[in-house]
CSV table of C-alpha atoms and ligand atoms in Angstrom, one decimal:
chain,number,residue,atom,x,y,z
A,618,MET,CA,9.5,38.7,-12.0
A,619,GLN,CA,10.9,39.5,-15.4
A,620,ALA,CA,14.4,40.2,-14.0
A,621,GLU,CA,14.4,36.9,-12.1
A,622,LYS,CA,13.5,35.0,-15.2
A,623,GLU,CA,16.3,36.6,-17.3
A,624,GLU,CA,18.7,35.7,-14.5
A,625,GLU,CA,17.6,32.1,-14.6
A,626,GLU,CA,18.0,31.9,-18.3
A,627,ALA,CA,21.4,33.6,-18.2
A,628,SER,CA,22.9,31.2,-15.6
A,629,PRO,CA,21.7,27.6,-15.4
A,630,GLU,CA,21.3,26.1,-11.9
A,631,GLU,CA,23.1,23.0,-10.9
A,632,TYR,CA,21.0,20.0,-9.6
A,633,VAL,CA,21.8,16.5,-8.4
A,634,ALA,CA,19.8,13.5,-9.5
A,635,LEU,CA,18.2,11.7,-6.5
A,636,CYS,CA,17.5,8.5,-8.5
A,637,ASP,CA,17.7,7.0,-12.0
A,638,PHE,CA,15.5,8.2,-14.7
A,639,THR,CA,15.0,6.4,-18.1
A,640,ALA,CA,14.1,8.8,-20.9
A,641,SER,CA,11.0,7.9,-22.9
A,642,GLY,CA,10.7,9.6,-26.2
A,643,SER,CA,13.3,11.8,-27.8
A,644,GLU,CA,12.4,15.0,-25.8
A,645,GLN,CA,13.4,13.5,-22.5
A,646,LEU,CA,16.8,13.2,-20.9
A,647,GLY,CA,17.8,10.1,-19.0
A,648,PHE,CA,20.2,10.2,-16.0
A,649,SER,CA,21.6,8.2,-13.1
A,650,THR,CA,21.6,8.8,-9.4
A,651,GLY,CA,24.2,11.3,-8.4
A,652,ASP,CA,24.5,12.9,-11.9
A,653,LYS,CA,24.9,16.6,-11.9
A,654,LEU,CA,22.5,18.4,-14.3
A,655,LEU,CA,22.3,21.9,-15.4
A,656,VAL,CA,18.8,23.2,-15.4
A,657,HIS,CA,18.3,25.8,-18.1
A,658,ALA,CA,14.6,26.4,-17.8
A,659,LYS,CA,11.6,25.4,-15.7
A,660,PRO,CA,8.7,25.6,-18.2
A,661,SER,CA,6.4,23.7,-15.8
A,662,ALA,CA,6.5,22.7,-12.2
A,663,ASP,CA,7.0,19.0,-13.2
A,664,TRP,CA,9.2,19.0,-16.2
A,665,TRP,CA,12.4,21.0,-16.5
A,666,TRP,CA,14.7,21.6,-19.4
A,667,ALA,CA,18.2,20.4,-18.4
A,668,GLU,CA,21.6,19.4,-19.7
A,669,LEU,CA,23.9,16.5,-18.9
A,670,GLN,CA,27.2,16.1,-20.6
A,671,GLY,CA,26.2,18.3,-23.5
A,672,VAL,CA,22.9,16.4,-24.1
A,673,ILE,CA,19.7,18.3,-23.4
A,674,GLY,CA,16.1,17.3,-22.7
A,675,TYR,CA,13.1,17.3,-20.3
A,676,VAL,CA,13.7,15.9,-16.9
A,677,PRO,CA,11.2,15.2,-14.0
A,678,ALA,CA,11.7,18.0,-11.5
A,679,SER,CA,10.9,15.9,-8.5
A,680,TYR,CA,13.9,13.6,-9.2
A,681,LEU,CA,16.3,16.5,-8.7
A,682,ARG,CA,17.6,18.3,-5.7
A,683,GLN,CA,19.6,21.5,-5.7
A,684,ASP,CA,23.2,20.8,-5.1
A,685,ALA,CA,23.8,21.2,-1.4
A,686,ALA,CA,27.2,22.7,-1.9
A,687,GLU,CA,25.6,25.5,-3.9
A,688,ASP,CA,22.9,26.3,-1.5
A,689,GLU,CA,21.4,25.4,1.9
A,690,ASP,CA,18.4,24.0,0.1
A,691,ASP,CA,14.9,24.3,1.7
A,692,THR,CA,13.6,20.9,0.7
A,693,SER,CA,15.9,19.4,3.4
A,694,LEU,CA,13.9,21.4,5.9
A,695,GLU,CA,10.6,20.2,4.6
A,696,ASP,CA,9.1,17.0,5.9
A,697,PRO,CA,9.2,14.4,3.1
A,698,TRP,CA,6.0,12.9,4.5
A,699,GLN,CA,4.2,16.3,4.5
A,700,ASP,CA,2.6,15.2,7.8
A,701,ASP,CA,1.4,18.6,8.9
A,702,GLU,CA,-0.6,19.0,5.7
A,703,TYR,CA,-1.6,15.3,5.6
A,704,PHE,CA,-2.9,15.0,9.2
A,705,GLY,CA,-4.1,18.6,9.0
A,706,SER,CA,-6.6,17.6,6.3
A,707,TYR,CA,-7.7,14.5,8.2
A,708,GLY,CA,-8.4,16.8,11.2
A,709,THR,CA,-11.3,18.3,9.4
A,710,LEU,CA,-14.6,16.6,8.4
A,711,ARG,CA,-14.4,17.0,4.6
A,712,LEU,CA,-12.5,13.8,3.9
A,713,HIS,CA,-14.2,11.8,6.7
A,714,LEU,CA,-17.6,12.8,5.2
A,715,GLU,CA,-16.4,11.6,1.8
A,716,MET,CA,-15.2,8.2,3.2
A,717,LEU,CA,-18.2,7.6,5.4
A,718,SER,CA,-20.6,8.6,2.5
A,719,ASP,CA,-18.9,5.9,0.4
A,720,ARG,CA,-21.3,3.0,1.2
A,721,SER,CA,-19.5,0.3,-0.7
A,722,ARG,CA,-16.3,1.0,1.3
A,723,THR,CA,-18.0,1.4,4.7
A,724,GLU,CA,-20.5,-1.5,4.3
A,725,THR,CA,-17.7,-3.8,3.2
A,726,TYR,CA,-15.8,-3.3,6.4
A,727,ARG,CA,-19.1,-3.7,8.3
A,728,GLN,CA,-19.8,-7.0,6.5
A,729,VAL,CA,-16.3,-8.3,7.3
A,730,ILE,CA,-16.9,-7.7,11.0
A,731,VAL,CA,-20.5,-9.2,10.9
A,732,SER,CA,-19.5,-12.3,9.1
A,733,ASN,CA,-16.6,-12.9,11.5
A,734,SER,CA,-18.2,-11.8,14.7
A,735,ALA,CA,-17.9,-15.2,16.3
A,736,SER,CA,-14.2,-15.4,15.8
A,737,LEU,CA,-13.7,-11.8,17.0
A,738,ARG,CA,-14.9,-12.8,20.4
A,739,ASN,CA,-12.3,-11.9,23.1
A,740,LYS,CA,-9.8,-10.8,20.5
A,741,VAL,CA,-7.5,-7.7,20.6
A,742,VAL,CA,-8.1,-5.5,17.5
A,743,MET,CA,-5.9,-2.6,16.3
A,744,ASP,CA,-7.7,-0.2,14.0
A,745,LEU,CA,-4.9,1.8,12.3
A,746,GLY,CA,-6.0,5.3,11.1
A,747,CYS,CA,-9.4,5.0,12.6
A,748,GLY,CA,-10.6,8.5,11.6
A,749,THR,CA,-14.0,9.0,13.2
A,750,GLY,CA,-13.8,5.4,14.6
A,751,ILE,CA,-16.4,3.8,12.3
A,752,ILE,CA,-14.6,0.4,12.1
A,753,SER,CA,-13.8,0.3,15.8
A,754,LEU,CA,-17.5,1.1,16.6
A,755,PHE,CA,-18.7,-1.7,14.2
A,756,CYS,CA,-16.3,-4.1,16.1
A,757,ALA,CA,-17.6,-3.0,19.5
A,758,GLN,CA,-21.3,-3.1,18.5
A,759,LEU,CA,-21.4,-6.2,16.2
A,760,ALA,CA,-18.8,-8.5,17.8
A,761,GLN,CA,-17.3,-8.9,21.3
A,762,PRO,CA,-13.6,-8.2,21.1
A,763,SER,CA,-11.8,-7.8,24.4
A,764,VAL,CA,-10.4,-4.4,23.3
A,765,VAL,CA,-10.1,-2.3,20.2
A,766,TYR,CA,-7.1,0.1,20.0
A,767,ALA,CA,-8.3,2.9,17.7
A,768,VAL,CA,-5.2,4.7,16.5
A,769,GLU,CA,-5.5,8.1,14.9
A,770,ALA,CA,-2.8,10.7,14.3
A,771,SER,CA,-4.9,13.7,13.4
A,772,SER,CA,-6.8,15.9,15.8
A,773,MET,CA,-10.0,14.0,14.8
A,774,ALA,CA,-9.0,11.6,17.6
A,775,VAL,CA,-10.4,14.1,20.1
A,776,HIS,CA,-13.8,13.8,18.5
A,777,THR,CA,-13.5,10.1,18.0
A,778,ARG,CA,-13.1,9.6,21.7
A,779,GLN,CA,-16.4,11.6,22.2
A,780,LEU,CA,-18.2,9.4,19.6
A,781,VAL,CA,-17.0,6.3,21.3
A,782,LYS,CA,-18.6,7.5,24.6
A,783,GLN,CA,-21.7,8.8,22.9
A,784,ASN,CA,-22.3,5.3,21.5
A,785,GLY,CA,-21.6,3.5,24.7
A,786,CYS,CA,-18.4,1.8,23.5
A,787,GLU,CA,-15.8,3.2,25.9
A,788,GLU,CA,-15.5,-0.1,27.7
A,789,VAL,CA,-14.1,-1.7,24.6
A,790,VAL,CA,-12.7,1.0,22.3
A,791,THR,CA,-9.6,2.8,23.4
A,792,VAL,CA,-8.7,5.8,21.2
A,793,LEU,CA,-4.9,6.4,21.0
A,794,GLN,CA,-3.9,9.7,19.4
A,795,GLY,CA,-0.6,9.6,17.6
A,796,ARG,CA,1.2,8.3,14.6
A,797,ALA,CA,1.0,4.5,14.7
A,798,GLU,CA,4.8,4.3,14.2
A,799,GLU,CA,5.4,6.2,17.5
A,800,LEU,CA,2.7,4.7,19.7
A,801,GLU,CA,3.1,2.1,22.4
A,802,LEU,CA,0.3,-0.4,22.7
A,803,PRO,CA,-0.2,-2.3,26.0
A,804,GLU,CA,-0.2,-5.6,24.2
A,805,GLN,CA,0.1,-7.4,20.8
A,806,ALA,CA,-3.0,-7.4,18.6
A,807,ASP,CA,-4.7,-10.5,17.2
A,808,ILE,CA,-6.2,-8.5,14.3
A,809,LEU,CA,-4.8,-5.5,12.5
A,810,VAL,CA,-7.6,-3.8,10.5
A,811,SER,CA,-7.1,-0.6,8.4
A,812,GLU,CA,-8.5,1.3,5.5
A,813,TRP,CA,-5.2,2.5,4.1
A,814,MET,CA,-5.8,2.3,0.3
A,815,GLY,CA,-5.1,5.4,-1.8
A,816,ASN,CA,-5.6,6.2,-5.5
A,817,CYS,CA,-3.9,3.5,-7.6
A,818,LEU,CA,-3.8,1.5,-4.4
A,819,LEU,CA,-0.5,2.9,-3.1
A,820,PHE,CA,-0.7,6.7,-3.4
A,821,GLU,CA,-0.2,8.4,0.1
A,822,PHE,CA,1.7,5.2,1.1
A,823,MET,CA,-0.2,4.9,4.3
A,824,VAL,CA,0.4,1.2,3.7
A,825,GLU,CA,3.9,1.7,5.0
A,826,SER,CA,2.5,2.6,8.4
A,827,VAL,CA,0.3,-0.6,8.3
A,828,LEU,CA,3.3,-2.8,7.5
A,829,LEU,CA,5.4,-1.3,10.3
A,830,ALA,CA,2.5,-1.8,12.7
A,831,ARG,CA,2.2,-5.4,11.5
A,832,ASP,CA,5.8,-6.1,12.2
A,833,ARG,CA,5.7,-4.5,15.6
A,834,TRP,CA,2.2,-5.1,17.0
A,835,LEU,CA,0.6,-8.1,15.3
A,836,ARG,CA,1.1,-11.3,17.2
A,837,ASP,CA,2.5,-14.4,15.4
A,838,GLY,CA,-0.4,-15.9,13.5
A,839,GLY,CA,-2.4,-12.7,13.8
A,840,VAL,CA,-4.8,-11.6,11.0
A,841,MET,CA,-4.4,-8.7,8.5
A,842,TRP,CA,-7.6,-7.0,7.2
A,843,PRO,CA,-7.3,-6.4,4.3
A,844,SER,CA,-5.3,-9.6,3.8
A,845,SER,CA,-4.4,-9.0,0.2
A,846,ALA,CA,-4.7,-6.3,-2.5
A,847,ALA,CA,-4.4,-6.0,-6.2
A,848,LEU,CA,-4.0,-3.3,-8.7
A,849,THR,CA,-6.0,-3.8,-11.9
A,850,LEU,CA,-5.4,-2.3,-15.4
A,851,VAL,CA,-7.4,-2.2,-18.6
A,852,PRO,CA,-6.7,-0.4,-22.0
A,853,CYS,CA,-9.6,1.9,-22.7
A,854,GLN,CA,-11.3,4.5,-24.7
A,855,ALA,CA,-11.8,8.0,-23.2
A,856,ASP,CA,-13.5,9.8,-26.0
A,857,SER,CA,-15.3,12.5,-24.1
A,858,TYR,CA,-12.2,13.4,-22.0
A,859,TYR,CA,-10.1,13.5,-25.1
A,860,SER,CA,-12.6,15.7,-26.9
A,861,GLU,CA,-12.9,18.0,-24.0
A,862,LYS,CA,-9.2,18.6,-23.4
A,863,MET,CA,-7.5,17.9,-26.8
A,864,ALA,CA,-9.8,17.8,-29.8
A,865,PHE,CA,-11.4,21.0,-28.6
A,866,TRP,CA,-8.4,23.0,-30.0
A,867,GLU,CA,-9.0,21.8,-33.5
A,868,ARG,CA,-11.6,24.3,-34.5
A,869,PRO,CA,-13.1,26.4,-31.7
A,870,TYR,CA,-15.4,29.1,-33.1
A,871,GLY,CA,-14.1,28.2,-36.6
A,872,LEU,CA,-10.5,29.1,-35.7
A,873,ASP,CA,-7.4,26.8,-35.8
A,874,PHE,CA,-6.1,26.6,-32.3
A,875,THR,CA,-4.0,23.4,-32.9
A,876,PRO,CA,-0.7,25.2,-31.9
A,877,LEU,CA,-2.0,24.9,-28.3
A,878,GLN,CA,-2.3,21.1,-28.5
A,879,PRO,CA,1.3,20.4,-27.2
A,880,LEU,CA,0.5,22.7,-24.3
A,881,ALA,CA,-2.8,20.9,-23.7
A,882,GLN,CA,-1.0,17.6,-23.7
A,883,GLN,CA,1.5,18.8,-21.2
A,884,GLU,CA,-1.2,20.3,-19.0
A,885,PHE,CA,-3.9,17.7,-19.1
A,886,PHE,CA,-2.3,14.4,-20.0
A,887,THR,CA,1.0,14.5,-18.1
A,888,LYS,CA,-0.5,13.5,-14.8
A,889,PRO,CA,-3.1,10.8,-14.3
A,890,LYS,CA,-6.7,11.8,-14.0
A,891,PHE,CA,-8.1,10.8,-10.6
A,892,SER,CA,-11.8,10.5,-10.1
A,893,HIS,CA,-12.4,9.0,-13.5
A,894,LEU,CA,-15.5,6.8,-13.8
A,895,ILE,CA,-15.0,4.5,-16.8
A,896,ASP,CA,-18.0,3.1,-18.5
A,897,PRO,CA,-17.5,-0.7,-18.9
A,898,LYS,CA,-18.3,-0.3,-22.6
A,899,ASP,CA,-15.0,1.8,-22.9
A,900,CYS,CA,-12.9,-1.1,-21.8
A,901,LEU,CA,-11.2,-2.5,-24.8
A,902,SER,CA,-10.4,-5.9,-23.3
A,903,ALA,CA,-10.8,-7.9,-20.1
A,904,PRO,CA,-8.9,-6.2,-17.2
A,905,CYS,CA,-5.8,-7.8,-15.8
A,906,ASP,CA,-4.4,-7.8,-12.2
A,907,VAL,CA,-0.9,-6.3,-12.6
A,908,ILE,CA,0.3,-6.0,-9.0
A,909,CYS,CA,-0.7,-8.2,-6.1
A,910,LEU,CA,0.2,-7.5,-2.4
A,911,ASN,CA,0.1,-10.2,0.2
A,912,MET,CA,-0.3,-8.2,3.3
A,913,TYR,CA,1.4,-10.8,5.4
A,914,THR,CA,4.6,-10.9,3.5
A,915,VAL,CA,5.1,-7.6,1.6
A,916,GLN,CA,8.0,-5.6,3.0
A,917,VAL,CA,8.3,-1.8,3.2
A,918,ARG,CA,11.4,-1.9,0.9
A,919,ASP,CA,9.3,-3.7,-1.7
A,920,LEU,CA,7.2,-0.6,-2.0
A,921,GLU,CA,10.1,1.4,-3.5
A,922,GLU,CA,9.5,-0.1,-6.9
A,923,MET,CA,6.6,-2.5,-7.9
A,924,GLU,CA,6.4,-3.9,-11.3
A,925,GLY,CA,3.7,-5.9,-13.1
A,926,GLU,CA,3.2,-7.2,-16.6
A,927,PHE,CA,0.1,-7.3,-18.7
A,928,LYS,CA,-1.2,-8.9,-21.9
A,929,PHE,CA,-4.5,-7.7,-23.1
A,930,CYS,CA,-6.4,-9.1,-26.0
A,931,VAL,CA,-8.5,-6.4,-27.7
A,932,VAL,CA,-12.1,-7.6,-28.0
A,933,LYS,CA,-13.6,-4.9,-30.2
A,934,PRO,CA,-12.5,-2.2,-32.6
A,935,GLY,CA,-12.0,1.2,-30.9
A,936,VAL,CA,-9.7,4.0,-30.0
A,937,PHE,CA,-7.0,3.2,-27.5
A,938,HIS,CA,-6.8,6.5,-25.5
A,939,GLY,CA,-5.1,5.2,-22.4
A,940,PHE,CA,-5.2,2.9,-19.5
A,941,THR,CA,-7.6,2.9,-16.5
A,942,ALA,CA,-6.5,1.5,-13.1
A,943,TRP,CA,-8.3,0.6,-10.0
A,944,PHE,CA,-7.8,-1.8,-7.1
A,945,THR,CA,-9.5,-4.6,-5.1
A,946,VAL,CA,-8.8,-5.7,-1.6
A,947,GLN,CA,-9.7,-9.1,0.0
A,948,PHE,CA,-10.5,-9.9,3.6
A,949,GLU,CA,-9.9,-13.5,4.6
A,950,SER,CA,-12.4,-15.2,6.8
A,951,LEU,CA,-11.5,-16.2,10.3
A,952,GLU,CA,-14.2,-18.9,10.3
A,953,ALA,CA,-13.5,-22.4,8.9
A,954,GLY,CA,-14.8,-22.4,5.4
A,955,GLY,CA,-16.0,-18.8,5.6
A,956,ALA,CA,-16.1,-16.7,2.5
A,957,THR,CA,-13.6,-14.1,1.6
A,958,VAL,CA,-15.0,-10.6,1.4
A,959,GLU,CA,-13.9,-8.3,-1.4
A,960,LEU,CA,-14.0,-4.6,-1.9
A,961,ASP,CA,-13.8,-3.9,-5.7
A,962,THR,CA,-13.4,-0.3,-6.9
A,963,GLY,CA,-13.6,-1.2,-10.6
A,964,PRO,CA,-16.2,-0.3,-13.2
A,965,ASN,CA,-18.3,-3.4,-12.8
A,966,SER,CA,-19.0,-2.7,-9.1
A,967,ASP,CA,-20.8,0.2,-7.4
A,968,PRO,CA,-18.7,3.3,-7.6
A,969,THR,CA,-16.6,4.2,-4.6
A,970,HIS,CA,-15.1,7.5,-3.6
A,971,TRP,CA,-11.8,6.4,-5.2
A,972,LYS,CA,-13.5,6.0,-8.6
A,973,GLN,CA,-10.8,5.0,-11.1
A,974,THR,CA,-7.6,6.5,-12.4
A,975,LEU,CA,-7.1,7.3,-16.0
A,976,PHE,CA,-3.6,7.4,-17.7
A,977,MET,CA,-3.9,9.2,-21.1
A,978,LEU,CA,-1.5,8.3,-24.0
A,979,ASP,CA,-0.1,11.3,-25.9
A,980,LYS,CA,-1.7,10.1,-29.1
A,981,PRO,CA,-4.8,7.9,-29.5
A,982,ILE,CA,-4.3,4.6,-31.4
A,983,HIS,CA,-6.9,2.7,-33.4
A,984,VAL,CA,-7.0,-0.9,-32.4
A,985,TYR,CA,-9.1,-3.9,-33.6
A,986,GLY,CA,-10.5,-7.1,-32.3
A,987,GLY,CA,-7.8,-9.7,-31.9
A,988,ASP,CA,-4.9,-7.1,-31.4
A,989,SER,CA,-2.8,-7.7,-28.4
A,990,ILE,CA,-1.5,-5.0,-26.1
A,991,ARG,CA,1.4,-6.3,-24.0
A,992,GLY,CA,3.7,-4.5,-21.7
A,993,ASN,CA,4.4,-3.6,-18.1
A,994,ILE,CA,3.7,-1.1,-15.4
A,995,VAL,CA,6.2,0.2,-12.8
A,996,LEU,CA,5.2,2.1,-9.7
A,997,ARG,CA,8.3,4.0,-8.5
A,998,ARG,CA,8.0,5.7,-5.1
A,999,ASN,CA,9.5,9.2,-5.0
A,1000,PRO,CA,12.8,9.0,-3.2
A,1001,VAL,CA,12.2,12.3,-1.5
A,1002,TRP,CA,8.4,12.8,-1.3
A,1003,ARG,CA,7.4,9.6,0.4
A,1004,ARG,CA,3.7,9.8,-0.2
A,1005,HIS,CA,4.2,10.3,-4.0
A,1006,MET,CA,5.1,8.0,-6.9
A,1007,THR,CA,5.6,7.9,-10.6
A,1008,VAL,CA,3.7,5.3,-12.7
A,1009,THR,CA,5.5,4.2,-15.9
A,1010,LEU,CA,3.7,2.3,-18.6
A,1011,HIS,CA,5.3,0.5,-21.5
A,1012,TRP,CA,3.2,-1.0,-24.2
A,1013,ASN,CA,3.6,-2.9,-27.4
A,1014,ILE,CA,0.7,-3.3,-29.7
A,1015,ASN,CA,0.6,-6.2,-32.0
A,1016,SER,CA,-2.0,-5.7,-34.7
A,1017,SER,CA,-3.5,-7.9,-37.3
A,1018,SER,CA,-3.6,-4.8,-39.5
A,1019,ASP,CA,-0.3,-3.1,-40.1
A,1020,ASN,CA,0.1,-0.9,-37.0
A,1021,CYS,CA,2.6,-2.4,-34.6
A,1022,GLN,CA,3.6,0.3,-32.1
A,1023,VAL,CA,5.5,0.5,-28.9
A,1024,GLY,CA,5.4,3.3,-26.4
A,1025,THR,CA,6.4,4.4,-22.9
A,1026,LYS,CA,5.0,7.1,-20.7
A,1027,SER,CA,5.7,8.2,-17.1
A,1028,PHE,CA,3.1,9.8,-15.0
A,1029,PRO,CA,4.0,11.7,-11.8
A,1030,MET,CA,1.5,11.3,-9.0
A,1031,TRP,CA,2.0,14.1,-8.1
A,1032,ARG,CA,5.7,14.5,-7.6
B,463,GJV,N1,-0.9,6.8,12.2
B,463,GJV,C1,-2.1,7.1,12.7
B,463,GJV,N2,-3.1,7.5,11.9
B,463,GJV,C2,-2.9,7.6,10.6
B,463,GJV,C3,-1.6,7.2,10.0
B,463,GJV,C4,-0.6,6.8,10.9
B,463,GJV,N3,0.6,6.5,10.5
B,463,GJV,N4,-1.7,7.4,8.7
B,463,GJV,C5,-2.9,7.8,8.4
B,463,GJV,N5,-3.6,7.9,9.5
B,463,GJV,N6,-7.3,5.2,2.9
B,463,GJV,N7,-5.8,6.6,2.1
B,463,GJV,C6,-5.0,8.3,9.6
B,463,GJV,C7,-5.4,9.7,9.0
B,463,GJV,O1,-5.2,10.7,9.9
B,463,GJV,C8,-6.8,9.5,8.6
B,463,GJV,O2,-7.7,9.8,9.6
B,463,GJV,C9,-6.9,8.0,8.3
B,463,GJV,O3,-5.8,7.4,8.9
B,463,GJV,C10,-6.8,7.8,6.8
B,463,GJV,C11,-7.7,6.8,6.3
B,463,GJV,C12,-8.1,6.9,4.8
B,463,GJV,N8,-7.0,7.2,3.9
B,463,GJV,C13,-6.7,6.3,3.0
């Protein structure tokens, strides 16, 4: 190991930039697609120390690929969708148990079907990524569609077929095992239903499969469930998380461990924290929808980069530790005058298995009632690892007191 490390330090490796990167803060190094960078050190898996035209700084490792001329690189052999791993994990019960145990999620889909049962009569339904088949079974039992095509790529499909039989739905539900992108359906669908949402709405990018299926298998005038989706953001306090991971080093056992704080920041605050449950009291302002998807019109290419703006008005004094994000999805009614059904994964609704996602700033900032926090959020899909993305937040605090501050931070999720 030691010998390898010395070798690395002695001769920097050449990498090519796969996309543009804008530096935020003086420690980072910006670059453009195609730039050749010399990587001097790899202090963490995510951030490397690199050089471009004599300038040096931190760069996101996932944006670089080893120069092909130098090396027959192994990333080109790896599947950028990581499908073996992805569908492998959906072939076991753990994730299905988590999703089915989430009552808000599962009951919302049931309610959509119940409240539209009259309109579902004799319709052709496609359930994309049916998992154990719960949505398809709801359709068959609570409405009278002519057929439900339950599409599932993982090996769970084998068990799903058994569950369909066991529950007497085999006349209506047809389980098709395979990736939706590669399957042939016998006919166009009237309704495309799917539970595709990931953390921060888009993570995993299963939505791409849904959009491709829409363009190929949904008949003109067909219905998308969900019909729309929104990502919501709020500036927040995160006192206990901050204490646990950062303030801790101030005086453990009466000793000064503050030299470890830069490491702690790198280790705990570089990536977003999934599975955060924010107390509504920790929201510093009303939340704001920053990105909205119309499931009828959004295109796969739009997913490469999604941008949204925000303006928050701080309603009480507090410590601004970061931003919390969650999503909502809406299911339009098929019945004239019928109500839209919504699944809300935010702090003012029953918690779901997605919980919320916390983005920690490097330094907490005191804010006061009447301050404004304006800025934008960019979700940039990883050009190589198609299920991953980087979330970049820019903010500008305008305070009645003297502190006006701007900041930027990029969070890989996960590459
Ligand atoms: N084709 C077929 N099944 C799929 C596909 C696809 N392209 N993508 C995902 N699945 N809400 N983030 C399946 C996957 O195997 C799993 O059973 C389910 O859809 C995921 C649903 C929850 N994930 C999510």
